[in-house]
PDB file of C-alpha atoms in Angstrom:
ATOM      1  CA  MET I 732     -27.506  48.239  -8.028  1.00  0.00           C
ATOM      2  CA  GLY I 733     -28.822  45.332  -5.195  1.00  0.00           C
ATOM      3  CA  ARG I 734     -25.917  43.919  -2.987  1.00  0.00           C
ATOM      4  CA  MET I 735     -23.955  41.866  -4.032  1.00  0.00           C
ATOM      5  CA  PRO I 736     -24.156  37.490  -2.288  1.00  0.00           C
ATOM      6  CA  LYS I 737     -21.029  36.995   0.252  1.00  0.00           C
ATOM      7  CA  PRO I 738     -19.382  34.154  -1.318  1.00  0.00           C
ATOM      8  CA  ILE I 739     -20.988  32.141   1.753  1.00  0.00           C
ATOM      9  CA  GLU I 740     -23.525  31.482   4.949  1.00  0.00           C
ATOM     10  CA  THR I 741     -22.780  29.252   6.765  1.00  0.00           C
ATOM     11  CA  HIS I 742     -20.797  29.943  10.718  1.00  0.00           C
ATOM     12  CA  VAL I 743     -17.573  29.726  10.517  1.00  0.00           C
ATOM     13  CA  PRO I 744     -16.411  27.148  13.007  1.00  0.00           C
ATOM     14  CA  ASN I 745     -13.839  27.973  15.456  1.00  0.00           C
ATOM     15  CA  ARG I 746     -10.608  25.519  15.151  1.00  0.00           C
ATOM     16  CA  ALA I 747     -12.385  22.293  18.132  1.00  0.00           C
ATOM     17  CA  GLU I 748     -15.601  22.904  16.403  1.00  0.00           C
ATOM     18  CA  LEU I 749     -14.662  21.993  12.494  1.00  0.00           C
ATOM     19  CA  VAL I 750     -12.108  18.657  14.349  1.00  0.00           C
ATOM     20  CA  ASP I 751     -15.658  17.441  15.507  1.00  0.00           C
ATOM     21  CA  HIS I 752     -17.533  18.398  12.070  1.00  0.00           C
ATOM     22  CA  LEU I 753     -14.986  16.792  10.229  1.00  0.00           C
ATOM     23  CA  VAL I 754     -14.456  13.229  12.641  1.00  0.00           C
ATOM     24  CA  ARG I 755     -18.266  13.660  12.176  1.00  0.00           C
ATOM     25  CA  THR I 756     -18.867  14.245   8.654  1.00  0.00           C
ATOM     26  CA  ARG I 757     -15.728  12.043   8.301  1.00  0.00           C
ATOM     27  CA  ILE I 758     -13.383  14.336   5.817  1.00  0.00           C
ATOM     28  CA  SER I 759     -11.490  13.363   7.917  1.00  0.00           C
ATOM     29  CA  GLY I 760     -11.103  10.979  11.577  1.00  0.00           C
ATOM     30  CA  GLN I 761     -12.201   7.088  10.856  1.00  0.00           C
ATOM     31  CA  VAL I 762     -13.168   7.358   6.789  1.00  0.00           C
ATOM     32  CA  ALA I 763     -14.855   5.690   4.128  1.00  0.00           C
ATOM     33  CA  THR I 764     -11.641   5.819   1.893  1.00  0.00           C
ATOM     34  CA  PRO I 765     -10.049   1.486   2.857  1.00  0.00           C
ATOM     35  CA  ARG I 766      -6.890   0.760   4.430  1.00  0.00           C
ATOM     36  CA  GLU I 767      -6.165  -1.530   0.901  1.00  0.00           C
ATOM     37  CA  ASN I 768      -6.866   0.773  -1.698  1.00  0.00           C
ATOM     38  CA  ASN I 769      -4.556   3.091   0.171  1.00  0.00           C
ATOM     39  CA  LEU I 770      -2.303   0.186  -0.252  1.00  0.00           C
ATOM     40  CA  SER I 771      -2.680  -0.232  -3.562  1.00  0.00           C
ATOM     41  CA  HIS I 772      -2.189   3.007  -4.575  1.00  0.00           C
ATOM     42  CA  TYR I 773       1.353   2.925  -2.775  1.00  0.00           C
ATOM     43  CA  ARG I 774       2.068   0.511  -3.573  1.00  0.00           C
ATOM     44  CA  LYS I 775       1.647   1.483  -8.090  1.00  0.00           C
ATOM     45  CA  LEU I 776       3.552   4.851  -6.637  1.00  0.00           C
ATOM     46  CA  ALA I 777       5.740   3.614  -6.194  1.00  0.00           C
ATOM     47  CA  ASN I 778       6.345   0.776  -9.047  1.00  0.00           C
ATOM     48  CA  GLY I 779       6.406   3.962 -11.363  1.00  0.00           C
ATOM     49  CA  ASP I 780       1.886   3.922 -12.479  1.00  0.00           C
ATOM     50  CA  ARG I 781       2.175   7.485 -13.863  1.00  0.00           C
ATOM     51  CA  HIS I 782      -1.444   7.640 -13.298  1.00  0.00           C
ATOM     52  CA  TYR I 783      -0.317   7.655  -9.121  1.00  0.00           C
ATOM     53  CA  TRP I 784       2.316  10.640  -9.430  1.00  0.00           C
ATOM     54  CA  LEU I 785      -0.835  13.252 -10.481  1.00  0.00           C
ATOM     55  CA  GLY I 786       1.273  15.385 -13.527  1.00  0.00           C
ATOM     56  CA  LEU I 787       4.588  15.325 -11.088  1.00  0.00           C
ATOM     57  CA  GLU I 788       7.866  13.974 -12.370  1.00  0.00           C
ATOM     58  CA  LEU I 789       8.590  12.043  -8.915  1.00  0.00           C
ATOM     59  CA  GLY I 790      11.925   9.610 -10.492  1.00  0.00           C
ATOM     60  CA  ASP I 791      13.480   7.329  -8.498  1.00  0.00           C
ATOM     61  CA  ARG I 792      12.646   9.270  -5.734  1.00  0.00           C
ATOM     62  CA  TRP I 793       9.997   7.718  -4.681  1.00  0.00           C
ATOM     63  CA  THR I 794      10.617   3.715  -5.130  1.00  0.00           C
ATOM     64  CA  ASP I 795       9.508   1.788  -1.703  1.00  0.00           C
ATOM     65  CA  GLU I 796       5.802   1.502  -0.737  1.00  0.00           C
ATOM     66  CA  GLN I 797       7.556   2.330   3.143  1.00  0.00           C
ATOM     67  CA  ASP I 798       8.813   5.379   2.772  1.00  0.00           C
ATOM     68  CA  VAL I 799       5.008   6.275   1.049  1.00  0.00           C
ATOM     69  CA  LEU I 800       3.682   5.051   4.282  1.00  0.00           C
ATOM     70  CA  ALA I 801       5.949   7.446   5.770  1.00  0.00           C
ATOM     71  CA  VAL I 802       4.796  10.222   4.308  1.00  0.00           C
ATOM     72  CA  MET I 803       1.441   9.711   4.551  1.00  0.00           C
ATOM     73  CA  ALA I 804       1.173   8.829   7.820  1.00  0.00           C
ATOM     74  CA  GLU I 805       3.925  12.106   9.194  1.00  0.00           C
ATOM     75  CA  ARG I 806       1.380  14.328   6.918  1.00  0.00           C
ATOM     76  CA  VAL I 807      -2.193  13.111   6.539  1.00  0.00           C
ATOM     77  CA  GLY I 808      -2.453  10.454   9.752  1.00  0.00           C
ATOM     78  CA  VAL I 809      -2.972   7.814   8.427  1.00  0.00           C
ATOM     79  CA  VAL I 810      -1.935   4.643  10.283  1.00  0.00           C
ATOM     80  CA  ASP I 811       1.418   3.709  10.222  1.00  0.00           C
ATOM     81  CA  ASP I 812       1.943   0.305  10.917  1.00  0.00           C
ATOM     82  CA  ALA I 813       2.526  -1.424   7.702  1.00  0.00           C
ATOM     83  CA  THR I 814       1.409  -4.941   8.896  1.00  0.00           C
ATOM     84  CA  HIS I 815      -2.063  -3.251   8.803  1.00  0.00           C
ATOM     85  CA  ARG I 816      -3.187  -4.247   5.201  1.00  0.00           C
ATOM     86  CA  PHE I 817      -6.974  -4.439   5.308  1.00  0.00           C
ATOM     87  CA  GLY I 818      -9.401  -2.941   6.566  1.00  0.00           C
ATOM     88  CA  GLN I 819     -10.338   0.808   8.189  1.00  0.00           C
ATOM     89  CA  ASP I 820      -7.731   3.513   7.282  1.00  0.00           C
ATOM     90  CA  THR I 821      -7.841   6.992   8.684  1.00  0.00           C
ATOM     91  CA  ILE I 822      -7.178  10.769   8.385  1.00  0.00           C
ATOM     92  CA  ASP I 823      -6.233  13.416  11.168  1.00  0.00           C
ATOM     93  CA  PRO I 824      -8.506  15.670  11.343  1.00  0.00           C
ATOM     94  CA  GLU I 825      -6.210  17.806  12.735  1.00  0.00           C
ATOM     95  CA  LEU I 826      -3.365  17.532   9.844  1.00  0.00           C
ATOM     96  CA  THR I 827      -6.483  18.496   8.124  1.00  0.00           C
ATOM     97  CA  VAL I 828      -7.069  22.012   9.628  1.00  0.00           C
ATOM     98  CA  ALA I 829      -3.356  22.952   9.807  1.00  0.00           C
ATOM     99  CA  GLY I 830      -3.216  21.811   5.939  1.00  0.00           C
ATOM    100  CA  LEU I 831      -6.493  24.404   5.906  1.00  0.00           C
ATOM    101  CA  ASP I 832      -4.605  27.665   7.672  1.00  0.00           C
ATOM    102  CA  ARG I 833      -1.592  26.998   5.486  1.00  0.00           C
ATOM    103  CA  MET I 834      -3.441  26.816   2.164  1.00  0.00           C
ATOM    104  CA  ALA I 835      -5.765  30.471   4.509  1.00  0.00           C
ATOM    105  CA  ALA I 836      -1.903  32.172   4.433  1.00  0.00           C
ATOM    106  CA  ARG I 837      -1.616  31.122  -0.122  1.00  0.00           C
ATOM    107  CA  LEU I 838      -5.328  32.782  -0.288  1.00  0.00           C
ATOM    108  CA  ARG I 839      -4.133  35.244   1.717  1.00  0.00           C
ATOM    109  CA  LYS I 840      -1.561  36.722   0.239  1.00  0.00           C
ATOM    110  CA  ALA I 841      -2.417  36.494  -2.834  1.00  0.00           C
ATOM    111  CA  ALA I 842      -5.427  38.536  -2.177  1.00  0.00           C
ATOM    112  CA  LEU I 843      -3.782  41.110  -0.509  1.00  0.00           C
ATOM    113  CA  ASP I 844      -1.232  40.811  -3.475  1.00  0.00           C
ATOM    114  CA  ARG I 845      -4.762  41.046  -6.226  1.00  0.00           C
ATOM    115  CA  GLN I 846      -3.284  37.853  -7.768  1.00  0.00           C
ATOM    116  CA  SER I 847      -4.751  35.862 -10.307  1.00  0.00           C
ATOM    117  CA  VAL I 848      -6.093  32.987  -9.423  1.00  0.00           C
ATOM    118  CA  LEU I 849      -7.110  29.731 -11.800  1.00  0.00           C
ATOM    119  CA  LEU I 850      -9.065  27.572  -9.876  1.00  0.00           C
ATOM    120  CA  ALA I 851      -9.975  23.519 -10.944  1.00  0.00           C
ATOM    121  CA  THR I 852     -11.307  20.554  -9.381  1.00  0.00           C
ATOM    122  CA  GLY I 853     -10.330  16.747 -11.163  1.00  0.00           C
ATOM    123  CA  HIS I 854     -13.442  15.890  -8.195  1.00  0.00           C
ATOM    124  CA  PRO I 855     -16.639  18.032  -9.647  1.00  0.00           C
ATOM    125  CA  GLY I 856     -18.932  16.050  -7.162  1.00  0.00           C
ATOM    126  CA  GLY I 857     -17.540  16.798  -4.156  1.00  0.00           C
ATOM    127  CA  LEU I 858     -15.400  19.861  -4.134  1.00  0.00           C
ATOM    128  CA  LEU I 859     -16.963  21.798  -7.244  1.00  0.00           C
ATOM    129  CA  ASP I 860     -18.912  23.676  -4.374  1.00  0.00           C
ATOM    130  CA  VAL I 861     -15.091  24.604  -3.026  1.00  0.00           C
ATOM    131  CA  HIS I 862     -13.130  26.111  -5.167  1.00  0.00           C
ATOM    132  CA  ARG I 863     -16.773  27.746  -6.564  1.00  0.00           C
ATOM    133  CA  ALA I 864     -16.500  29.455  -2.539  1.00  0.00           C
ATOM    134  CA  THR I 865     -13.054  30.072  -2.686  1.00  0.00           C
ATOM    135  CA  ALA I 866     -13.401  31.565  -6.187  1.00  0.00           C
ATOM    136  CA  ALA I 867     -15.880  34.072  -4.981  1.00  0.00           C
ATOM    137  CA  ALA I 868     -14.036  34.858  -1.759  1.00  0.00           C
ATOM    138  CA  LEU I 869     -10.969  35.926  -3.920  1.00  0.00           C
ATOM    139  CA  ARG I 870     -12.497  37.538  -6.054  1.00  0.00           C
ATOM    140  CA  ALA I 871     -14.874  39.851  -3.913  1.00  0.00           C
ATOM    141  CA  ALA I 872     -10.926  41.055  -2.053  1.00  0.00           C
ATOM    142  CA  GLY I 873      -9.899  42.254  -5.555  1.00  0.00           C
ATOM    143  CA  CYS I 874      -8.258  38.997  -7.825  1.00  0.00           C
ATOM    144  CA  GLU I 875      -9.002  38.596 -10.965  1.00  0.00           C
ATOM    145  CA  ILE I 876      -9.803  34.679 -12.008  1.00  0.00           C
ATOM    146  CA  VAL I 877      -8.746  33.420 -14.940  1.00  0.00           C
ATOM    147  CA  VAL I 878     -10.649  33.002 -16.977  1.00  0.00           C
ATOM    148  CA  ILE I 879      -8.666  30.231 -19.552  1.00  0.00           C
ATOM    149  CA  PRO I 880      -9.873  29.860 -23.439  1.00  0.00           C
ATOM    150  CA  ALA I 881     -11.997  28.750 -25.936  1.00  0.00           C
ATOM    151  CA  GLY I 882     -11.988  25.402 -27.361  1.00  0.00           C
ATOM    152  CA  LEU I 883      -9.641  22.973 -25.509  1.00  0.00           C
ATOM    153  CA  VAL I 884      -9.634  19.434 -25.190  1.00  0.00           C
ATOM    154  CA  ALA I 885      -8.040  16.936 -23.287  1.00  0.00           C
ATOM    155  CA  ASP I 886      -8.451  13.129 -22.498  1.00  0.00           C
ATOM    156  CA  GLU I 887     -11.544  13.374 -26.202  1.00  0.00           C
ATOM    157  CA  GLY I 888     -13.092  15.266 -23.594  1.00  0.00           C
ATOM    158  CA  SER I 889     -13.285  19.833 -23.502  1.00  0.00           C
ATOM    159  CA  VAL I 890     -12.403  21.854 -20.568  1.00  0.00           C
ATOM    160  CA  TRP I 891     -14.381  24.050 -19.523  1.00  0.00           C
ATOM    161  CA  GLN I 892     -14.981  26.232 -17.013  1.00  0.00           C
ATOM    162  CA  PHE I 893     -18.241  26.314 -14.526  1.00  0.00           C
ATOM    163  CA  ALA I 894     -18.883  28.599 -11.729  1.00  0.00           C
ATOM    164  CA  ASP I 895     -15.586  30.341 -12.361  1.00  0.00           C
ATOM    165  CA  VAL I 896     -14.042  26.376 -11.823  1.00  0.00           C
ATOM    166  CA  ALA I 897     -12.195  24.111 -14.695  1.00  0.00           C
ATOM    167  CA  VAL I 898     -13.595  20.753 -14.555  1.00  0.00           C
ATOM    168  CA  LEU I 899     -13.409  17.927 -18.114  1.00  0.00           C
ATOM    169  CA  GLU I 900     -16.760  17.244 -19.392  1.00  0.00           C
ATOM    170  CA  ARG I 901     -17.679  15.305 -21.635  1.00  0.00           C
ATOM    171  CA  GLY I 902     -21.247  14.073 -23.184  1.00  0.00           C
ATOM    172  CA  ALA I 903     -22.295  16.910 -20.959  1.00  0.00           C
ATOM    173  CA  THR I 904     -21.083  15.264 -17.945  1.00  0.00           C
ATOM    174  CA  LEU I 905     -18.569  15.885 -15.554  1.00  0.00           C
ATOM    175  CA  TRP I 906     -15.962  13.886 -14.985  1.00  0.00           C
ATOM    176  CA  HIS I 907     -13.727  12.898 -12.566  1.00  0.00           C
ATOM    177  CA  THR I 908      -9.994  13.103 -13.962  1.00  0.00           C
ATOM    178  CA  HIS I 909      -7.154  12.735 -11.851  1.00  0.00           C
ATOM    179  CA  SER I 910      -5.290  13.603 -15.334  1.00  0.00           C
ATOM    180  CA  PRO I 911      -2.796  16.535 -16.142  1.00  0.00           C
ATOM    181  CA  GLU I 912      -3.520  16.755 -19.438  1.00  0.00           C
ATOM    182  CA  PRO I 913      -6.536  19.146 -18.239  1.00  0.00           C
ATOM    183  CA  MET I 914      -4.788  21.782 -16.327  1.00  0.00           C
ATOM    184  CA  ALA I 915      -1.691  21.674 -19.480  1.00  0.00           C
ATOM    185  CA  ALA I 916      -4.324  22.028 -22.180  1.00  0.00           C
ATOM    186  CA  ILE I 917      -5.141  25.555 -20.280  1.00  0.00           C
ATOM    187  CA  LEU I 918      -1.844  26.314 -19.431  1.00  0.00           C
ATOM    188  CA  ASP I 919      -0.634  25.894 -23.202  1.00  0.00           C
ATOM    189  CA  GLY I 920      -3.720  27.935 -24.510  1.00  0.00           C
ATOM    190  CA  LEU I 921      -2.346  30.418 -22.110  1.00  0.00           C
ATOM    191  CA  ALA I 922       1.302  31.050 -23.948  1.00  0.00           C
ATOM    192  CA  ALA I 923      -0.106  30.568 -26.434  1.00  0.00           C
ATOM    193  CA  SER I 924      -2.531  33.476 -26.213  1.00  0.00           C
ATOM    194  CA  GLY I 925       0.160  34.979 -25.066  1.00  0.00           C
ATOM    195  CA  ARG I 926      -1.386  35.038 -21.270  1.00  0.00           C
ATOM    196  CA  PRO I 927       0.579  35.239 -19.044  1.00  0.00           C
ATOM    197  CA  GLN I 928       0.281  32.378 -16.432  1.00  0.00           C
ATOM    198  CA  PRO I 929      -1.791  32.250 -12.989  1.00  0.00           C
ATOM    199  CA  ASP I 930       0.121  33.209  -9.817  1.00  0.00           C
ATOM    200  CA  LEU I 931      -1.870  30.862  -8.348  1.00  0.00           C
ATOM    201  CA  VAL I 932      -3.116  27.934  -8.186  1.00  0.00           C
ATOM    202  CA  VAL I 933      -6.474  26.121  -6.374  1.00  0.00           C
ATOM    203  CA  ALA I 934      -6.694  22.831  -7.305  1.00  0.00           C
ATOM    204  CA  ASP I 935      -7.291  19.212  -7.179  1.00  0.00           C
ATOM    205  CA  HIS I 936      -4.936  15.689  -8.183  1.00  0.00           C
ATOM    206  CA  GLY I 937      -3.262  16.141 -11.799  1.00  0.00           C
ATOM    207  CA  TRP I 938      -4.731  19.590 -11.955  1.00  0.00           C
ATOM    208  CA  ALA I 939      -2.849  20.794  -8.948  1.00  0.00           C
ATOM    209  CA  GLY I 940       0.384  18.215  -9.695  1.00  0.00           C
ATOM    210  CA  CYS I 941       0.703  19.406 -13.196  1.00  0.00           C
ATOM    211  CA  ALA I 942       0.528  23.367 -12.377  1.00  0.00           C
ATOM    212  CA  ALA I 943       3.152  22.073  -9.295  1.00  0.00           C
ATOM    213  CA  GLN I 944       5.649  20.484 -11.228  1.00  0.00           C
ATOM    214  CA  ARG I 945       5.767  22.981 -14.205  1.00  0.00           C
ATOM    215  CA  GLY I 946       6.332  25.853 -10.894  1.00  0.00           C
ATOM    216  CA  LEU I 947       3.614  27.442  -9.981  1.00  0.00           C
ATOM    217  CA  ASP I 948       2.714  28.074  -7.251  1.00  0.00           C
ATOM    218  CA  ALA I 949       0.139  25.677  -6.148  1.00  0.00           C
ATOM    219  CA  VAL I 950      -2.941  24.207  -3.713  1.00  0.00           C
ATOM    220  CA  GLY I 951      -4.440  21.487  -3.444  1.00  0.00           C
ATOM    221  CA  TYR I 952      -6.639  19.150  -1.711  1.00  0.00           C
ATOM    222  CA  ALA I 953      -6.350  15.588  -1.888  1.00  0.00           C
ATOM    223  CA  ASP I 954      -6.487  12.176  -0.416  1.00  0.00           C
ATOM    224  CA  CYS I 955      -5.886   9.650   2.347  1.00  0.00           C
ATOM    225  CA  ASN I 956      -5.296   7.107  -1.814  1.00  0.00           C
ATOM    226  CA  ASP I 957      -3.715   9.713  -3.803  1.00  0.00           C
ATOM    227  CA  PRO I 958       0.010  10.452  -2.090  1.00  0.00           C
ATOM    228  CA  ALA I 959       1.396  11.763  -5.272  1.00  0.00           C
ATOM    229  CA  LEU I 960       0.429  15.545  -3.436  1.00  0.00           C
ATOM    230  CA  PHE I 961       1.428  15.110   0.267  1.00  0.00           C
ATOM    231  CA  LEU I 962       5.091  13.570  -1.843  1.00  0.00           C
ATOM    232  CA  GLY I 963       5.093  17.135  -4.256  1.00  0.00           C
ATOM    233  CA  GLU I 964       4.426  19.561  -0.730  1.00  0.00           C
ATOM    234  CA  ALA I 965       7.174  17.878   1.499  1.00  0.00           C
ATOM    235  CA  GLU I 966       9.626  17.849  -1.637  1.00  0.00           C
ATOM    236  CA  GLY I 967       8.286  21.588  -2.068  1.00  0.00           C
ATOM    237  CA  THR I 968       7.246  21.510  -5.407  1.00  0.00           C
ATOM    238  CA  LEU I 969       3.620  21.759  -4.299  1.00  0.00           C
ATOM    239  CA  GLN I 970       3.418  24.282  -1.600  1.00  0.00           C
ATOM    240  CA  VAL I 971      -0.715  22.627   0.433  1.00  0.00           C
ATOM    241  CA  ALA I 972      -1.625  19.860   0.175  1.00  0.00           C
ATOM    242  CA  VAL I 973      -4.761  19.439   2.518  1.00  0.00           C
ATOM    243  CA  PRO I 974      -5.438  15.968   3.423  1.00  0.00           C
ATOM    244  CA  LEU I 975      -9.495  15.317   3.609  1.00  0.00           C
ATOM    245  CA  ASP I 976     -12.527  12.413   1.905  1.00  0.00           C
ATOM    246  CA  ASP I 977     -12.708  14.245  -1.050  1.00  0.00           C
ATOM    247  CA  HIS I 978     -16.419  13.352  -1.541  1.00  0.00           C
ATOM    248  CA  VAL I 979     -17.919  11.562   1.061  1.00  0.00           C
ATOM    249  CA  ARG I 980     -21.526  12.023   1.466  1.00  0.00           C
ATOM    250  CA  ASP I 981     -22.536  15.720   0.853  1.00  0.00           C
ATOM    251  CA  PRO I 982     -20.834  17.814  -0.735  1.00  0.00           C
ATOM    252  CA  ARG I 983     -22.873  20.293   1.579  1.00  0.00           C
ATOM    253  CA  PHE I 984     -20.696  18.840   5.115  1.00  0.00           C
ATOM    254  CA  TYR I 985     -17.650  20.868   2.701  1.00  0.00           C
ATOM    255  CA  ASP I 986     -19.297  24.465   3.519  1.00  0.00           C
ATOM    256  CA  PRO I 987     -17.949  24.597   7.724  1.00  0.00           C
ATOM    257  CA  MET I 988     -13.958  24.169   6.101  1.00  0.00           C
ATOM    258  CA  VAL I 989     -14.609  27.122   3.659  1.00  0.00           C
ATOM    259  CA  ALA I 990     -15.957  28.569   5.793  1.00  0.00           C
ATOM    260  CA  TYR I 991     -12.701  28.414   8.263  1.00  0.00           C
ATOM    261  CA  LEU I 992     -11.170  28.879   5.765  1.00  0.00           C
ATOM    262  CA  LEU I 993     -12.174  32.188   3.537  1.00  0.00           C
ATOM    263  CA  SER I 994     -12.088  33.193   7.605  1.00  0.00           C
ATOM    264  CA  ALA I 995      -8.141  32.523   8.550  1.00  0.00           C
ATOM    265  CA  ALA I 996      -8.018  34.243   5.298  1.00  0.00           C
ATOM    266  CA  GLY I 997      -9.493  36.946   6.363  1.00  0.00           C
ATOM    267  CA  LEU I 998     -11.767  36.361   3.037  1.00  0.00           C
ATOM    268  CA  LEU I 999     -15.234  36.550   5.406  1.00  0.00           C
TER     269      LEU I 999
END
């Protein structure tokens, strides 16, 4: 029998190298997401628009957009100046790496305990391969990668797995979605078939928010215009939210980041 392929083939950067790479590729640093888009999303979340809650139940705890901005400045590194209304915004690369370190610690625990892990993405154009490589490394370490039930539907689409990652599909196309409904369909489907809930969910957008709201261990990635997951982390509902631009020009730009994450988790 042939040797199993390595989960990822790339140089593992040290922290300084990764910070430099994140800034050069605009995963962090001066990101493409404009300031006005960020503030618009913070305002809509504070005004109770559930599309921006990403599956979390925020109640009336975040009704002031200035409070949302303060958390985003602290946990993401956006400009902490309410009068900065237009133009460039930022993600602090040091906070991205710190988030990766926190996520790595949780992945290490999953591997040591041979836990069951569900991976999912609402951003397949950017993060599908990030999650795929993580799934491959966890499986190689002895984790069970949860296989979702067949025939699931949500938001007028189908919920499938590609390369061990759950996604929403419509008309032979993988969809970008912030909705929590696809994750709800998976978790409800597991329960209906008498199967246990995953020990850990690694995801983004509403997939991560829904899992965390249901009390599961959940870690995920989020952009600077998606504040809900960072509020969830601040409140302790979500275990880890890693700040980054979740759809940069070339998905291969994430490879060094994934190599750093998996190495820090002891999975390479």
